[in-house]
Tab-separated table of C-alpha atoms in Angstrom:
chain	number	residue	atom	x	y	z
L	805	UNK	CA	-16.846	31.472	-12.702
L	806	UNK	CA	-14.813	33.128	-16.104
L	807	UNK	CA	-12.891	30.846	-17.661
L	808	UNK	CA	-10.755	32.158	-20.628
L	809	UNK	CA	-9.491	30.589	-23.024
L	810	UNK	CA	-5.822	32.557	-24.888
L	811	UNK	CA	-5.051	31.701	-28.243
L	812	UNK	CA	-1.272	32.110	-29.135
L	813	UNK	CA	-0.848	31.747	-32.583
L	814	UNK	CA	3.280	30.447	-33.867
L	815	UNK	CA	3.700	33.944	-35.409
L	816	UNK	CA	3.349	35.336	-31.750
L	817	UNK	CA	5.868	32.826	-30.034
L	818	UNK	CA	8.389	31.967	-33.276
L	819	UNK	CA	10.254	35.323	-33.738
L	820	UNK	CA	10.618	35.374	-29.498
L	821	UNK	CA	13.781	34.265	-27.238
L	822	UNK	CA	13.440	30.628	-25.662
L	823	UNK	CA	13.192	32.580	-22.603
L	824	UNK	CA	11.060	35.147	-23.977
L	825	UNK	CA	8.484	32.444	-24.720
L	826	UNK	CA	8.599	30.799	-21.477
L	827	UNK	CA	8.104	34.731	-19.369
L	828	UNK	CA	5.368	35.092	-21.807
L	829	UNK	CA	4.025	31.717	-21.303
L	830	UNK	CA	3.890	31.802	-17.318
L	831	UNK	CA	3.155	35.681	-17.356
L	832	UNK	CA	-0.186	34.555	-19.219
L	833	UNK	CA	-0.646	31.477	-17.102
L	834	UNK	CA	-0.646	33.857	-13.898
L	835	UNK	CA	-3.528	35.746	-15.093
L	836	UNK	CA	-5.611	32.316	-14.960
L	837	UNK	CA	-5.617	31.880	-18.803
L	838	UNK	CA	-5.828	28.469	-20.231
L	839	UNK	CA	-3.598	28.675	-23.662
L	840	UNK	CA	-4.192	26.930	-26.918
L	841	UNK	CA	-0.435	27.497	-28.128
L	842	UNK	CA	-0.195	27.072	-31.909
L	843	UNK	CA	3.273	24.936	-32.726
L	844	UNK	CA	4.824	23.726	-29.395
L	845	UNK	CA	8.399	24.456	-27.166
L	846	UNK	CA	11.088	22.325	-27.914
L	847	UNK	CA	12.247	19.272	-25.698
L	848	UNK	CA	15.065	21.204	-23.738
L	849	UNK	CA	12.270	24.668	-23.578
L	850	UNK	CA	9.782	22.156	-21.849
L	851	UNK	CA	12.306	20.880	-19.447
L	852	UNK	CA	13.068	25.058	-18.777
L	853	UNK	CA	9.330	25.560	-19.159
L	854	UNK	CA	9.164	23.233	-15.791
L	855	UNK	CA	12.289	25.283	-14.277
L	856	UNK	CA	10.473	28.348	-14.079
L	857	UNK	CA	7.493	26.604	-12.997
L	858	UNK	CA	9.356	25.410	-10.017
L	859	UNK	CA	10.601	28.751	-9.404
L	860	UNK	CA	7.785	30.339	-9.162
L	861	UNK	CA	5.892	27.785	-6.892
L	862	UNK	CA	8.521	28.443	-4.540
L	863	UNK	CA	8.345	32.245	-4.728
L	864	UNK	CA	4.412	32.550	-4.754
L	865	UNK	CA	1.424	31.058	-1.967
L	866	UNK	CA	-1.305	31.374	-4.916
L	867	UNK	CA	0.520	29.581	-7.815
L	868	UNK	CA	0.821	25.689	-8.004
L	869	UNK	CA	2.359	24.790	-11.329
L	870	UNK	CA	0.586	23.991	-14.779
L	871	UNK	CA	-0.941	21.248	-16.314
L	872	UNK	CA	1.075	20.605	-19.512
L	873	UNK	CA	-0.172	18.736	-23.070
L	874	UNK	CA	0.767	18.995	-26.500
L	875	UNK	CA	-1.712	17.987	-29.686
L	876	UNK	CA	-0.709	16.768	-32.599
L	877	UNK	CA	-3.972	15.910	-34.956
L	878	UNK	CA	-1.829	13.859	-37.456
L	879	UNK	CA	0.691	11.985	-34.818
L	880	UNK	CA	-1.383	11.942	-31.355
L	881	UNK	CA	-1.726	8.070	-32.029
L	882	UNK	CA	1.539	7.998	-33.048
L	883	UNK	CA	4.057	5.851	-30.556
L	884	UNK	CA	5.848	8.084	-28.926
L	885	UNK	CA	9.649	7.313	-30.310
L	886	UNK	CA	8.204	7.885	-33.797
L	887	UNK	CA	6.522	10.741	-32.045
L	888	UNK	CA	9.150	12.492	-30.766
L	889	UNK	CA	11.785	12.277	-33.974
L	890	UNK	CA	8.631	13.488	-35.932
L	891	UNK	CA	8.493	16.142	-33.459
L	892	UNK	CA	12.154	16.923	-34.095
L	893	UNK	CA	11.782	17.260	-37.223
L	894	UNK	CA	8.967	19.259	-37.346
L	895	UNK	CA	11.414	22.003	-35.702
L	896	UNK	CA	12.659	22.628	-38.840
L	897	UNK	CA	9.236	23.649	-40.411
L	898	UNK	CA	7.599	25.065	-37.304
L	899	UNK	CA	5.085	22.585	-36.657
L	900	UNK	CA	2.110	24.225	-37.110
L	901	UNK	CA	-0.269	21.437	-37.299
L	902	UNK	CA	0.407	21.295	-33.352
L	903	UNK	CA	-1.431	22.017	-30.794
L	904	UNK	CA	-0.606	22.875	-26.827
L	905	UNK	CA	-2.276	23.633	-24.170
L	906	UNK	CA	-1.512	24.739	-20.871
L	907	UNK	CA	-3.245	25.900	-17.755
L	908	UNK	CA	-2.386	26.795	-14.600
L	909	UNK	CA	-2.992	23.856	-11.971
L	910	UNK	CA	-5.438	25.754	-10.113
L	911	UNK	CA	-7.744	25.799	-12.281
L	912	UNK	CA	-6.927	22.365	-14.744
L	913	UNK	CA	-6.522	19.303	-12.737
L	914	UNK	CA	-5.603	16.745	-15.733
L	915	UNK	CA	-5.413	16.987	-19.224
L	916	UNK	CA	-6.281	13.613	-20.346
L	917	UNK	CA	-5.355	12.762	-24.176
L	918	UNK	CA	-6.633	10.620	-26.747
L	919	UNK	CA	-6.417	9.895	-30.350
L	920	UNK	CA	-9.500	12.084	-31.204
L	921	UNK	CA	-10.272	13.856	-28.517
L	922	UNK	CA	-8.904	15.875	-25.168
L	923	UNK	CA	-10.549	16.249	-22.506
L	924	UNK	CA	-9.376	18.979	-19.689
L	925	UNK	CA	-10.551	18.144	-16.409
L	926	UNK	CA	-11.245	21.438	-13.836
L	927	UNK	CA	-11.177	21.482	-10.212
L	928	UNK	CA	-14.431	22.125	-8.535
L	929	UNK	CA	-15.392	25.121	-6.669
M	670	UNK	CA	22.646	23.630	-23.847
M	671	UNK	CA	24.634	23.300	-27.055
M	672	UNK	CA	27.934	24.066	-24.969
M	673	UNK	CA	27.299	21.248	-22.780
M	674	UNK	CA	26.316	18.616	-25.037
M	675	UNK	CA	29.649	19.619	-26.690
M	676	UNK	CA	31.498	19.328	-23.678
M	677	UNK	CA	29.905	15.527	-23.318
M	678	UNK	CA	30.485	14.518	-26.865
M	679	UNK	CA	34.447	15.778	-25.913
M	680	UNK	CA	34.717	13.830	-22.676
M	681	UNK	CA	32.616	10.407	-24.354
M	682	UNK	CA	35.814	10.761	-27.513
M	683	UNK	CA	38.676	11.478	-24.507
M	684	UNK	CA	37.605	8.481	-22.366
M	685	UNK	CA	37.245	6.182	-25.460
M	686	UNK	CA	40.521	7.066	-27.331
M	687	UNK	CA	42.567	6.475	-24.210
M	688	UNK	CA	40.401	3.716	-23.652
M	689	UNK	CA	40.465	5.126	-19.791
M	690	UNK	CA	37.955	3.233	-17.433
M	691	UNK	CA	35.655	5.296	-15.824
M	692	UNK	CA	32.010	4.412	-13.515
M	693	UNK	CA	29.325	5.345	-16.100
M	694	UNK	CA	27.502	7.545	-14.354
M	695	UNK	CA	23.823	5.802	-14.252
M	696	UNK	CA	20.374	7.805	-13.476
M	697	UNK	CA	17.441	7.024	-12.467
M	698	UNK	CA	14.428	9.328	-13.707
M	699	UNK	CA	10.437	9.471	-13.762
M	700	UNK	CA	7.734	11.167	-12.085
M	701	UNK	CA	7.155	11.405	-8.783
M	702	UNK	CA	6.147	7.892	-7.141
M	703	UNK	CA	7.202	5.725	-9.884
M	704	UNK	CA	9.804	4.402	-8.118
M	705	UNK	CA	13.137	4.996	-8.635
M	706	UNK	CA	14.507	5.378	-5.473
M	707	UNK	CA	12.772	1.473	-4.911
M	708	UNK	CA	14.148	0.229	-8.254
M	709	UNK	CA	17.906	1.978	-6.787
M	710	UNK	CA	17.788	0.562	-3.948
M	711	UNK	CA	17.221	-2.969	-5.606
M	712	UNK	CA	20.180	-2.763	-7.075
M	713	UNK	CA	22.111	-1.181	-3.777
M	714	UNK	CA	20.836	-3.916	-2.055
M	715	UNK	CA	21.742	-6.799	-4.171
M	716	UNK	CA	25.079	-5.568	-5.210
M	717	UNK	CA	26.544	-3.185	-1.928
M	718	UNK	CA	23.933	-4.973	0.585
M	719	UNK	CA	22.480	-1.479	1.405
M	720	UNK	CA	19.784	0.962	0.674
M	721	UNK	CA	20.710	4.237	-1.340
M	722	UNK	CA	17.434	6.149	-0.309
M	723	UNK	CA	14.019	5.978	1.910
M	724	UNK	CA	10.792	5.373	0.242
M	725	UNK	CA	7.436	6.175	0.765
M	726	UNK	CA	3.931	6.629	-0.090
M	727	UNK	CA	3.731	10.329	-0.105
M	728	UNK	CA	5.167	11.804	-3.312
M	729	UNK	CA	8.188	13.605	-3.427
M	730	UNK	CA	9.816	11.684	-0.994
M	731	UNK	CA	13.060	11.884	-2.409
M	732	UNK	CA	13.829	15.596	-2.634
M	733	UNK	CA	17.060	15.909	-3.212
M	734	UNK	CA	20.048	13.510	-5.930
M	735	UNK	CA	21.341	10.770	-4.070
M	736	UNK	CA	24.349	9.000	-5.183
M	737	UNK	CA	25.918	5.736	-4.730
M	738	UNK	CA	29.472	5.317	-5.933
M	739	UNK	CA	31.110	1.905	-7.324
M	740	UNK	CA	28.318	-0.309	-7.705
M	741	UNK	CA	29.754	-3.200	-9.279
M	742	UNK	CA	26.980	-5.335	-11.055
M	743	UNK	CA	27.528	-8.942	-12.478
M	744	UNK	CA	25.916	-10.530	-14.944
M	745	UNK	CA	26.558	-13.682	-17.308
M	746	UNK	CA	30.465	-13.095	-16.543
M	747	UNK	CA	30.773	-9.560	-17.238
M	748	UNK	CA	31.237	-6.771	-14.199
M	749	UNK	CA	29.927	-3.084	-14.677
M	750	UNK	CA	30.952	-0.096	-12.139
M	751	UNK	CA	28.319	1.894	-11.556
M	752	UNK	CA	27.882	5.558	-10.253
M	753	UNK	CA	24.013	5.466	-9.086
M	754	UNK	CA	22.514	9.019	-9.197
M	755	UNK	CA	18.632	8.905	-7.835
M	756	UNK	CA	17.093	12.121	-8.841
M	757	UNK	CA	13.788	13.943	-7.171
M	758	UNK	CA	10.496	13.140	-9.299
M	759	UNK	CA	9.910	15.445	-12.111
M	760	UNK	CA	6.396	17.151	-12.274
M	761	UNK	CA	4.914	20.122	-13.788
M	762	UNK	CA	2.614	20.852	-10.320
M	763	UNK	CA	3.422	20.749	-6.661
M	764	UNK	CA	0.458	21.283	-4.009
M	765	UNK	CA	1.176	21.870	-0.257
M	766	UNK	CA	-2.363	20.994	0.156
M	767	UNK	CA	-1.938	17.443	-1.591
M	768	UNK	CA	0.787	16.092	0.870
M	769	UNK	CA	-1.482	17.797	3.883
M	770	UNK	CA	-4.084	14.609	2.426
M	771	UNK	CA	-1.425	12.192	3.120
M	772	UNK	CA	-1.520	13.385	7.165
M	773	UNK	CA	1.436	15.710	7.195
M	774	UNK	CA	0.996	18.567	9.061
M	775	UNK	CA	0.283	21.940	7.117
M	776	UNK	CA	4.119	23.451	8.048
M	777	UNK	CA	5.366	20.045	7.116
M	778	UNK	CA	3.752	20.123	3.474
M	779	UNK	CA	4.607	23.466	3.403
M	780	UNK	CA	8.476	22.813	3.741
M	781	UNK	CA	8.091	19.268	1.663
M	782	UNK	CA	6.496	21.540	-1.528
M	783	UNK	CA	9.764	24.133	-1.424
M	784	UNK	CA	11.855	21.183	-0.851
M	785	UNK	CA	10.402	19.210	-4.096
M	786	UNK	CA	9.958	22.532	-6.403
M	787	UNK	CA	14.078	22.794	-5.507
M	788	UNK	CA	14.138	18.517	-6.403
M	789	UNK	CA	12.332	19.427	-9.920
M	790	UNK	CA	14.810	21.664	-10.834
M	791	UNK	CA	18.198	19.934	-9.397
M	792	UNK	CA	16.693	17.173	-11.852
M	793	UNK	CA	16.731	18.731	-14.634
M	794	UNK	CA	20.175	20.269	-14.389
M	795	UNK	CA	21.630	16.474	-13.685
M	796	UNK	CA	20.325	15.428	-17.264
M	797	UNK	CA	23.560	17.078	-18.503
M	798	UNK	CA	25.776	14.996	-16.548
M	799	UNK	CA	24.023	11.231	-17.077
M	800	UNK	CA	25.896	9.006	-19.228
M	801	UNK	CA	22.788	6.662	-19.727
M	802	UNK	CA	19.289	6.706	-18.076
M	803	UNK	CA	16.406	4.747	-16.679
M	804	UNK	CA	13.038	5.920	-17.102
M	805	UNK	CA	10.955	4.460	-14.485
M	806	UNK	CA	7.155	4.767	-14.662
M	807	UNK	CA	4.821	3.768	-13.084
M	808	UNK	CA	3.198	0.412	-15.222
M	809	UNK	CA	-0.395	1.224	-13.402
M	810	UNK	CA	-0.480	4.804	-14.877
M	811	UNK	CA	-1.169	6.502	-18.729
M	812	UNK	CA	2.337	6.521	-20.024
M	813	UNK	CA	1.342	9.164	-22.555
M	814	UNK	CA	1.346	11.879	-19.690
M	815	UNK	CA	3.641	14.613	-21.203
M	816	UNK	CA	6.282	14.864	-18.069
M	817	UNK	CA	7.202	11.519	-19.742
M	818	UNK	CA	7.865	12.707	-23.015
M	819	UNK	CA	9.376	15.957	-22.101
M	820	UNK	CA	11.859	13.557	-20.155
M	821	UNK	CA	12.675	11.509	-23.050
M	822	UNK	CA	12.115	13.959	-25.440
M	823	UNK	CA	15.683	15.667	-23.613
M	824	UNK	CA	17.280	12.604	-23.218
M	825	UNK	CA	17.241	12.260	-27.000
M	826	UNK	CA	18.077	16.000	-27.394
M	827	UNK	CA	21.025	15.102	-25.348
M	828	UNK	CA	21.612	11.471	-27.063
M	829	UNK	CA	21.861	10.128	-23.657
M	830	UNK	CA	20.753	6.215	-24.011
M	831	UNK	CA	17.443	5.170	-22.537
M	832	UNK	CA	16.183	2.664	-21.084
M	833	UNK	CA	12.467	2.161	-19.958
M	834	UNK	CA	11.293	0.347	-16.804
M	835	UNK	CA	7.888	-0.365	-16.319
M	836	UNK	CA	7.738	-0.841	-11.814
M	837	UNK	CA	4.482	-2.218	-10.533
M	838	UNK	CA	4.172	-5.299	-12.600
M	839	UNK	CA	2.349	-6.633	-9.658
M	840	UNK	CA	-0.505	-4.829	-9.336
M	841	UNK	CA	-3.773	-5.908	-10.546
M	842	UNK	CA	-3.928	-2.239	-13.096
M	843	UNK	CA	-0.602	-2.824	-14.068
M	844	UNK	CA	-0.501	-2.547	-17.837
M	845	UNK	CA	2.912	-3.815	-19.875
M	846	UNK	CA	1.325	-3.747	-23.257
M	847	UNK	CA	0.220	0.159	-23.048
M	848	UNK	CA	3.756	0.772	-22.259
M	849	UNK	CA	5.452	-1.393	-24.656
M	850	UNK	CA	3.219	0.223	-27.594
M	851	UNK	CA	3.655	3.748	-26.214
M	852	UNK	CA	7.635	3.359	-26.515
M	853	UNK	CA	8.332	1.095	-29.192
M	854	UNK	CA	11.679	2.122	-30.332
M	855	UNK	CA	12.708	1.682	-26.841
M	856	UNK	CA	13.773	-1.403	-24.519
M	857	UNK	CA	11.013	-1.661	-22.024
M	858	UNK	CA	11.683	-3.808	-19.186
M	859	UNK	CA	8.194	-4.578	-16.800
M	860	UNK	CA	9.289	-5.519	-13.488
M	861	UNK	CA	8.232	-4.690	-9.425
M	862	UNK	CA	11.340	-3.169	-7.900
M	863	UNK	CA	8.959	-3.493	-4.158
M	864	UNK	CA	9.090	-7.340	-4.786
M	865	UNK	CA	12.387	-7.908	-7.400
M	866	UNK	CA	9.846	-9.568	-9.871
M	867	UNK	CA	11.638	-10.031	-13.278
M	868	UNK	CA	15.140	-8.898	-12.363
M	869	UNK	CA	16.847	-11.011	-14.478
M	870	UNK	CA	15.737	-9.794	-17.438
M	871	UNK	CA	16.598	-6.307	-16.302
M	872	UNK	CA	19.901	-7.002	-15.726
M	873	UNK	CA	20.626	-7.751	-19.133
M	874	UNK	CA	18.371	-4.938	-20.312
M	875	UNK	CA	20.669	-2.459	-18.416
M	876	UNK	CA	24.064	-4.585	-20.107
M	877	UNK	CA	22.370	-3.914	-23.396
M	878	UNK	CA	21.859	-0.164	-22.468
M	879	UNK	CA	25.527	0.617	-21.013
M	880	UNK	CA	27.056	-0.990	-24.796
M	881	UNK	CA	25.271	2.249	-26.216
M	882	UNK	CA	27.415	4.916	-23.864
């Protein structure tokens, strides 16, 4: 079995639309592409992130939604108020230092996340 | 977005300068089998003497907002009205194939997935409308799971107080502590909604929470 692996790096998704990221986003997902997303969507892009995700379960028999984490090497042990203003204001300067990663649920069961490590769990053939 | 939260901001200055009493409109969020519609219904029960919504085993059981008006809660002398709204489970996935494991029958899942994708998004479109919010997760399971911080993460967006309830304080994998050092700028409150284990303190956890509206 392929498995590939998309890099997106922030000068790909920062210039684009909210929506624009999220077509791009699922478009990419749909092709079976696991994506290491430099930077990361914003709170309210996330929640729309899921919107479309929910829309498009409904509309297709092959898709089943994504598997959704974000990576931050400096805050992942941060709690996750602190985590979240940080992540706020990080807006403001991009937040490069950030990693996500999403795959489509067909292929990533869980994304399980740790301090130093993450560890993306597959389903079996 | 922006339109909206100005529209709140409006209506929270309105209501206070004419001091006009309205039900604060109180929801319930979380992923799917946390329980929220169990934790609702504790209060329904204890306050109207009925249920607000059915609960079960299988996720996505409640798959569309339920809402219970006038829910008038006491506690140490002071009365809140309430406007309940129980909202669908949020999740990033939804397999027919996983509720077929639970013994439904395949057309069954079938209909239950479309109904919960529909849930998910009816959800998220209520966040505008909540006046404060319960989190409810599930005390057995890794709070870092990023549904819950997306769901916090736009309740802040939205400055929408929060409050966090850990259900399931009486299982045996039940873990407080994990949850109290995952949120620590937040009020968490551990308690079994199933069994209305550590109520009390609850109640005055959700006083606290309705000051910051």
């Amino acid at each position: 079995m392929k498995l590939t692996l998309q890099f997106i790096p922030f000068s790909a998704i920062e210039p684009l639309s909210s929506f624009k990221r999220i077509t791009k986003i699922l478009s990419m997902i749909g092709e079976d592409k696991i994506l290491l997303m430099q930077g990361r969507l914003r709170a309210e892009e996330e929640a729309d992130l899921i919107e479309e995700t929910m829309r498009k379960i409904g509309k297709s028999k092959k898709f089943k939604g994504i598997e959704l984490a974000v990576f931050s090497p400096k805050s992942s042990n941060l709690p996750i108020g602190i985590y979240i203003r940080k992540s706020i204001a990080d807006l403001l300067v991009g937040q490069q230092d950030v990693l996500t990663v999403i795959g489509p649920a067909s292929i990533v069961r869980e994304i399980k996340k740790d301090p130093t490590k993450m560890q993306l769990l597959l389903k079996g053939k | 977005m922006v339109i909206k939260i100005i529209k709140n901001f409006v209506k929270r200055v309105f209501y206070n300068l004419f001091s006009i009493k309205r039900d604060i409109k109180l929801g319930f969020y979380g992923p799917p089998n946390a329980g929220k519609t169990s934790l609702a219904n504790r209060l329904c029960k204890d306050w109207l003497g009925e249920e607000l919504g059915k609960v079960s085993k299988i996720p996505h059981e409640t798959r569309e907002i339920q809402i219970k008006e006038k829910v008038e809660v006491k506690y140490n002398g002071k009365t809140l009205t309430l406007k309940l709204i129980d909202t669908p489970g949020i999740a990033t996935k939804i397999d027919y194939e996983d509720f077929v494991k639970f013994g439904l029958s395949k057309k069954e899942a079938k209909t239950r997935a479309k109904e919960a994708t529909k849930g998910v998004i009816e959800s998220i479109k209520w966040l505008d409308d909540m006046d404060a919010v319960i989190v409810v997760l599930d005390a057995t399971q890794n709070p870092y799971s990023q549904v819950n911080i997306t769901i916090i993460g736009n309740l802040v967006a939205r400055k929408i107080p929060v409050l966090i309830v850990a259900n399931k304080i009486d299982l045996r994998k039940a873990n407080i502590k994990r949850m109290e050092s995952a949120f620590p700028e937040y009020d968490v409150v551990g308690l079994s909604a199933k069994f209305g284990k550590n109520l009390e303190e609850f109640y005055e956890s959700l006083f606290k929470l309705v000051k910051k509206v």
